[in-house]
mmCIF file of C-alpha atoms in Angstrom:
data_model
loop_
_atom_site.group_PDB
_atom_site.id
_atom_site.type_symbol
_atom_site.label_atom_id
_atom_site.label_comp_id
_atom_site.label_asym_id
_atom_site.label_seq_id
_atom_site.Cartn_x
_atom_site.Cartn_y
_atom_site.Cartn_z
ATOM 1 C CA GLY A 1 8.049 -10.563 -13.525
ATOM 2 C CA ASN A 2 5.786 -10.206 -10.314
ATOM 3 C CA SER A 3 2.274 -8.752 -10.777
ATOM 4 C CA VAL A 4 -1.150 -8.787 -9.076
ATOM 5 C CA THR A 5 -4.407 -8.550 -10.673
ATOM 6 C CA GLN A 6 -7.792 -7.769 -9.090
ATOM 7 C CA MET A 7 -11.213 -7.836 -10.395
ATOM 8 C CA GLU A 8 -12.202 -4.436 -11.901
ATOM 9 C CA GLY A 9 -14.836 -2.536 -9.649
ATOM 10 C CA PRO A 10 -17.064 -0.935 -8.373
ATOM 11 C CA VAL A 11 -18.499 -3.829 -6.666
ATOM 12 C CA THR A 12 -22.150 -2.940 -5.541
ATOM 13 C CA LEU A 13 -23.994 -5.237 -2.992
ATOM 14 C CA SER A 14 -26.877 -4.896 -0.756
ATOM 15 C CA GLU A 15 -26.175 -5.072 3.136
ATOM 16 C CA GLU A 16 -25.951 -8.740 4.199
ATOM 17 C CA ALA A 17 -25.038 -10.078 0.785
ATOM 18 C CA PHE A 18 -22.028 -12.357 0.220
ATOM 19 C CA LEU A 19 -18.776 -10.787 -0.885
ATOM 20 C CA THR A 20 -15.936 -12.237 -3.146
ATOM 21 C CA ILE A 21 -13.102 -9.984 -4.470
ATOM 22 C CA ASN A 22 -10.948 -11.924 -6.974
ATOM 23 C CA CYS A 23 -7.235 -11.764 -6.679
ATOM 24 C CA THR A 24 -4.585 -13.638 -8.761
ATOM 25 C CA TYR A 25 -0.823 -13.195 -8.672
ATOM 26 C CA THR A 26 2.458 -14.001 -10.589
ATOM 27 C CA ALA A 27 5.622 -14.187 -8.568
ATOM 28 C CA THR A 28 8.740 -15.975 -8.323
ATOM 29 C CA GLY A 29 9.580 -18.053 -5.269
ATOM 30 C CA TYR A 30 6.974 -17.982 -2.375
ATOM 31 C CA PRO A 31 5.430 -14.430 -1.752
ATOM 32 C CA SER A 32 3.605 -13.342 1.175
ATOM 33 C CA LEU A 33 0.173 -12.306 0.244
ATOM 34 C CA PHE A 34 -1.897 -9.425 1.921
ATOM 35 C CA TRP A 35 -5.342 -7.669 1.658
ATOM 36 C CA TYR A 36 -5.512 -4.013 2.543
ATOM 37 C CA VAL A 37 -8.366 -1.602 2.906
ATOM 38 C CA GLN A 38 -8.519 2.073 2.312
ATOM 39 C CA TYR A 39 -11.248 4.483 3.471
ATOM 40 C CA PRO A 40 -11.647 7.692 1.600
ATOM 41 C CA GLY A 41 -8.693 10.206 2.223
ATOM 42 C CA GLU A 42 -6.944 7.750 4.389
ATOM 43 C CA GLY A 43 -3.925 5.487 4.137
ATOM 44 C CA LEU A 44 -3.975 1.653 3.700
ATOM 45 C CA GLN A 45 -4.745 -0.678 6.549
ATOM 46 C CA LEU A 46 -3.931 -4.247 6.753
ATOM 47 C CA LEU A 47 -7.166 -6.489 6.641
ATOM 48 C CA LEU A 48 -5.324 -9.973 6.584
ATOM 49 C CA LYS A 49 -2.279 -11.909 5.496
ATOM 50 C CA ALA A 50 -1.093 -15.414 4.540
ATOM 51 C CA THR A 51 2.587 -16.183 4.389
ATOM 52 C CA LYS A 52 2.618 -19.698 2.906
ATOM 53 C CA ALA A 53 0.508 -21.861 0.905
ATOM 54 C CA ASP A 54 -2.824 -23.092 2.306
ATOM 55 C CA ASP A 55 -2.861 -20.493 5.002
ATOM 56 C CA LYS A 56 -6.032 -18.743 5.567
ATOM 57 C CA GLY A 57 -5.873 -15.216 6.846
ATOM 58 C CA SER A 58 -9.063 -13.768 8.626
ATOM 59 C CA ASN A 59 -10.112 -10.621 10.067
ATOM 60 C CA LYS A 60 -13.290 -8.789 10.893
ATOM 61 C CA GLY A 61 -15.392 -11.547 9.256
ATOM 62 C CA PHE A 62 -13.228 -11.392 5.955
ATOM 63 C CA GLU A 63 -11.083 -14.377 4.849
ATOM 64 C CA ALA A 64 -8.678 -15.389 2.098
ATOM 65 C CA THR A 65 -6.770 -18.496 1.520
ATOM 66 C CA TYR A 66 -3.334 -18.739 -0.060
ATOM 67 C CA ARG A 67 -3.904 -21.034 -3.160
ATOM 68 C CA LYS A 68 -0.418 -21.771 -4.753
ATOM 69 C CA GLU A 69 -1.849 -24.091 -7.327
ATOM 70 C CA THR A 70 -4.208 -21.593 -8.785
ATOM 71 C CA THR A 71 -2.028 -18.665 -7.668
ATOM 72 C CA SER A 72 -4.995 -16.834 -6.115
ATOM 73 C CA PHE A 73 -5.764 -15.086 -2.833
ATOM 74 C CA HIS A 74 -9.557 -14.284 -3.339
ATOM 75 C CA LEU A 75 -11.252 -12.182 -0.644
ATOM 76 C CA GLU A 76 -14.427 -13.173 0.741
ATOM 77 C CA LYS A 77 -17.081 -12.248 3.552
ATOM 78 C CA GLY A 78 -20.260 -13.844 4.251
ATOM 79 C CA SER A 79 -22.333 -10.786 5.115
ATOM 80 C CA VAL A 80 -21.148 -7.369 4.319
ATOM 81 C CA GLN A 81 -22.099 -4.204 6.209
ATOM 82 C CA VAL A 82 -22.514 -0.441 4.877
ATOM 83 C CA SER A 83 -19.547 0.196 6.868
ATOM 84 C CA ASP A 84 -17.361 -2.226 4.684
ATOM 85 C CA SER A 85 -17.736 0.207 1.867
ATOM 86 C CA ALA A 86 -14.312 0.964 0.724
ATOM 87 C CA VAL A 87 -11.433 0.297 -1.560
ATOM 88 C CA TYR A 88 -9.626 -3.074 -1.114
ATOM 89 C CA PHE A 89 -6.087 -3.926 -2.487
ATOM 90 C CA CYS A 90 -4.629 -7.316 -2.964
ATOM 91 C CA ALA A 91 -0.579 -7.272 -2.512
ATOM 92 C CA LEU A 92 2.272 -9.564 -2.447
ATOM 93 C CA ARG A 93 5.844 -9.166 -1.018
ATOM 94 C CA VAL A 94 8.169 -10.477 -3.230
ATOM 95 C CA SER A 95 10.200 -13.410 -1.800
ATOM 96 C CA GLY A 96 13.491 -12.707 -0.267
ATOM 97 C CA THR A 97 13.061 -8.912 -0.749
ATOM 98 C CA TYR A 98 11.548 -5.813 0.913
ATOM 99 C CA LYS A 99 9.558 -5.096 -2.318
ATOM 100 C CA TYR A 100 5.463 -5.069 -2.392
ATOM 101 C CA ILE A 101 3.492 -5.127 -5.350
ATOM 102 C CA PHE A 102 -0.144 -3.805 -5.345
ATOM 103 C CA GLY A 103 -3.196 -4.553 -7.219
ATOM 104 C CA THR A 104 -5.124 -1.602 -8.674
ATOM 105 C CA GLY A 105 -7.568 -1.888 -5.909
ATOM 106 C CA THR A 106 -11.423 -2.787 -5.971
ATOM 107 C CA ARG A 107 -13.902 -0.457 -5.040
ATOM 108 C CA LEU A 108 -16.919 -1.809 -2.924
ATOM 109 C CA LYS A 109 -20.106 -0.009 -2.262
ATOM 110 C CA VAL A 110 -22.676 -1.470 0.211
ATOM 111 C CA LEU A 111 -25.927 -0.357 0.020
ATOM 112 C CA ALA A 112 -28.628 -0.249 2.988
ATOM 113 C CA ASP B 1 1.051 4.365 20.403
ATOM 114 C CA GLY B 2 3.350 3.358 17.545
ATOM 115 C CA GLY B 3 2.812 4.391 14.092
ATOM 116 C CA ILE B 4 3.776 6.404 10.919
ATOM 117 C CA THR B 5 2.821 10.065 10.742
ATOM 118 C CA GLN B 6 2.854 12.350 7.572
ATOM 119 C CA SER B 7 2.819 15.897 7.393
ATOM 120 C CA PRO B 8 1.190 17.967 5.959
ATOM 121 C CA LYS B 9 -2.107 16.366 5.213
ATOM 122 C CA TYR B 10 -2.725 18.671 2.547
ATOM 123 C CA LEU B 11 0.073 20.699 0.367
ATOM 124 C CA PHE B 12 -0.470 23.142 -2.289
ATOM 125 C CA ARG B 13 2.508 23.933 -4.732
ATOM 126 C CA LYS B 14 3.080 26.423 -7.304
ATOM 127 C CA GLU B 15 4.602 25.179 -10.505
ATOM 128 C CA GLY B 16 8.293 25.205 -10.454
ATOM 129 C CA GLN B 17 8.504 24.733 -6.607
ATOM 130 C CA ASN B 18 10.252 22.013 -4.846
ATOM 131 C CA VAL B 19 8.267 20.744 -1.844
ATOM 132 C CA THR B 20 9.226 18.151 0.858
ATOM 133 C CA LEU B 21 6.824 15.705 2.456
ATOM 134 C CA SER B 22 7.442 14.356 5.844
ATOM 135 C CA CYS B 23 7.326 10.734 7.011
ATOM 136 C CA GLU B 24 8.048 9.730 10.446
ATOM 137 C CA GLN B 25 7.905 6.319 12.089
ATOM 138 C CA ASN B 26 8.189 5.094 15.712
ATOM 139 C CA LEU B 27 7.842 1.444 14.869
ATOM 140 C CA ASN B 28 11.537 0.744 14.944
ATOM 141 C CA HIS B 29 11.144 -0.738 11.252
ATOM 142 C CA ASP B 30 14.152 -1.130 8.953
ATOM 143 C CA ALA B 31 12.466 -0.477 5.584
ATOM 144 C CA MET B 32 10.511 2.579 4.469
ATOM 145 C CA TYR B 33 8.711 3.407 1.265
ATOM 146 C CA TRP B 34 7.088 6.082 -0.687
ATOM 147 C CA TYR B 35 4.175 5.361 -3.082
ATOM 148 C CA ARG B 36 2.295 7.759 -5.150
ATOM 149 C CA GLN B 37 -1.424 7.029 -5.779
ATOM 150 C CA ASP B 38 -3.575 8.538 -8.419
ATOM 151 C CA PRO B 39 -7.324 8.379 -8.595
ATOM 152 C CA GLY B 40 -8.677 4.923 -9.364
ATOM 153 C CA GLN B 41 -5.290 3.481 -9.503
ATOM 154 C CA GLY B 42 -3.130 1.367 -7.368
ATOM 155 C CA LEU B 43 0.133 2.194 -5.730
ATOM 156 C CA ARG B 44 3.318 3.025 -7.603
ATOM 157 C CA LEU B 45 6.558 2.805 -5.790
ATOM 158 C CA ILE B 46 8.780 5.852 -5.884
ATOM 159 C CA TYR B 47 11.506 5.041 -3.558
ATOM 160 C CA TYR B 48 12.330 2.586 -0.859
ATOM 161 C CA SER B 49 15.026 2.271 1.844
ATOM 162 C CA GLN B 50 16.272 -0.764 3.667
ATOM 163 C CA ILE B 51 18.705 0.758 6.149
ATOM 164 C CA VAL B 52 19.798 4.392 7.200
ATOM 165 C CA ASN B 53 21.888 6.114 4.450
ATOM 166 C CA ASP B 54 20.782 3.603 1.518
ATOM 167 C CA PHE B 55 17.720 3.893 -0.669
ATOM 168 C CA GLN B 56 16.783 2.644 -4.082
ATOM 169 C CA LYS B 57 14.669 3.952 -7.020
ATOM 170 C CA GLY B 58 11.176 2.455 -7.472
ATOM 171 C CA ASP B 59 9.269 2.241 -10.570
ATOM 172 C CA ILE B 60 8.482 6.213 -10.892
ATOM 173 C CA ALA B 61 11.520 7.827 -9.339
ATOM 174 C CA GLU B 62 12.020 10.536 -11.876
ATOM 175 C CA GLY B 63 11.401 14.106 -10.576
ATOM 176 C CA TYR B 64 11.667 12.857 -6.861
ATOM 177 C CA SER B 65 14.374 12.586 -4.312
ATOM 178 C CA VAL B 66 14.781 10.905 -0.780
ATOM 179 C CA SER B 67 17.015 10.796 2.135
ATOM 180 C CA ARG B 68 17.504 8.422 5.164
ATOM 181 C CA GLU B 69 19.603 10.054 7.619
ATOM 182 C CA LYS B 70 17.833 8.503 10.639
ATOM 183 C CA LYS B 71 15.956 5.309 11.002
ATOM 184 C CA GLU B 72 12.842 6.771 11.748
ATOM 185 C CA SER B 73 12.685 9.491 8.944
ATOM 186 C CA PHE B 74 12.270 9.183 5.288
ATOM 187 C CA PRO B 75 11.266 12.435 3.814
ATOM 188 C CA LEU B 76 10.478 12.638 0.111
ATOM 189 C CA THR B 77 11.158 15.906 -2.075
ATOM 190 C CA VAL B 78 9.125 16.430 -5.066
ATOM 191 C CA THR B 79 11.263 18.705 -7.590
ATOM 192 C CA SER B 80 10.119 20.959 -10.310
ATOM 193 C CA ALA B 81 11.306 18.220 -12.568
ATOM 194 C CA GLN B 82 8.297 16.066 -11.763
ATOM 195 C CA LYS B 83 5.878 17.046 -14.521
ATOM 196 C CA ASN B 84 2.564 15.835 -12.762
ATOM 197 C CA PRO B 85 2.934 15.839 -9.202
ATOM 198 C CA THR B 86 -0.469 16.162 -8.261
ATOM 199 C CA ALA B 87 -1.489 12.973 -6.361
ATOM 200 C CA PHE B 88 -1.982 11.308 -2.919
ATOM 201 C CA TYR B 89 1.470 10.495 -1.351
ATOM 202 C CA LEU B 90 1.746 7.322 1.190
ATOM 203 C CA CYS B 91 4.493 6.441 3.242
ATOM 204 C CA ALA B 92 5.071 2.930 4.671
ATOM 205 C CA SER B 93 7.301 0.888 6.887
ATOM 206 C CA SER B 94 7.983 -2.758 7.337
ATOM 207 C CA ILE B 95 10.039 -4.943 9.587
ATOM 208 C CA ALA B 96 13.076 -6.684 8.476
ATOM 209 C CA VAL B 97 12.479 -9.834 6.133
ATOM 210 C CA GLY B 98 13.639 -12.118 8.707
ATOM 211 C CA GLY B 99 10.724 -11.012 11.031
ATOM 212 C CA ALA B 100 7.782 -13.365 11.581
ATOM 213 C CA TYR B 101 5.286 -10.579 10.556
ATOM 214 C CA ASN B 102 6.223 -8.631 7.470
ATOM 215 C CA GLU B 103 3.372 -6.591 6.513
ATOM 216 C CA GLN B 104 3.493 -2.788 5.704
ATOM 217 C CA PHE B 105 2.293 -0.230 8.028
ATOM 218 C CA PHE B 106 1.120 2.871 6.097
ATOM 219 C CA GLY B 107 0.552 6.573 7.317
ATOM 220 C CA PRO B 108 -2.494 8.833 6.691
ATOM 221 C CA GLY B 109 -1.254 10.216 3.395
ATOM 222 C CA THR B 110 -0.335 13.581 1.934
ATOM 223 C CA ARG B 111 -2.358 14.967 -0.675
ATOM 224 C CA LEU B 112 -0.502 17.199 -2.927
ATOM 225 C CA THR B 113 -1.805 19.787 -5.445
ATOM 226 C CA VAL B 114 0.070 21.739 -7.824
ATOM 227 C CA LEU B 115 -1.618 25.067 -8.604
#
């Protein structure tokens, strides 16, 4: 079946630290991959995406590379800010369908 | 501005009552979705619809119903049969599979509390 696995949180970092949030997936075919961010009490916002192997998605200093050989899509940022504190969700769109699978989310806390 | 609106933002329901959550999009997207989010958990798919007058059950459809009479609207009814309806409900939409960009767009959510 199709699934997404994310590292458990919370992840607590000091401002300007390096961030990695791991995401691995299981899927048939060639899924599209996404990272979404959710701030308290709000809906999800797309952070970045990649639609094929070796694509790198990037936005607001965040990056993730679609690694088909390791079925991974890890989220990274070189220097986090307090304003990055949120819950981050890794997701995939099942190839050839309208269906999306989400990970359980990873809460990030950045301390000043 | 294009986007997805959900109303109300907060909803309180007495046990045994049905309630309907509104979701409207002006993005001209074909597909629409309803998810349930519980504290500390990911999103679970309730229903989704690819086209008008057609919808499919997701992973946790029991106790919920939907309709898709218009492309831009996809209301969700939480019935009295749903045993534990207190949760945060998110509506989303996406463009057709053949489109170049196929991410989902989300509304701001409705928090439902059963009293």
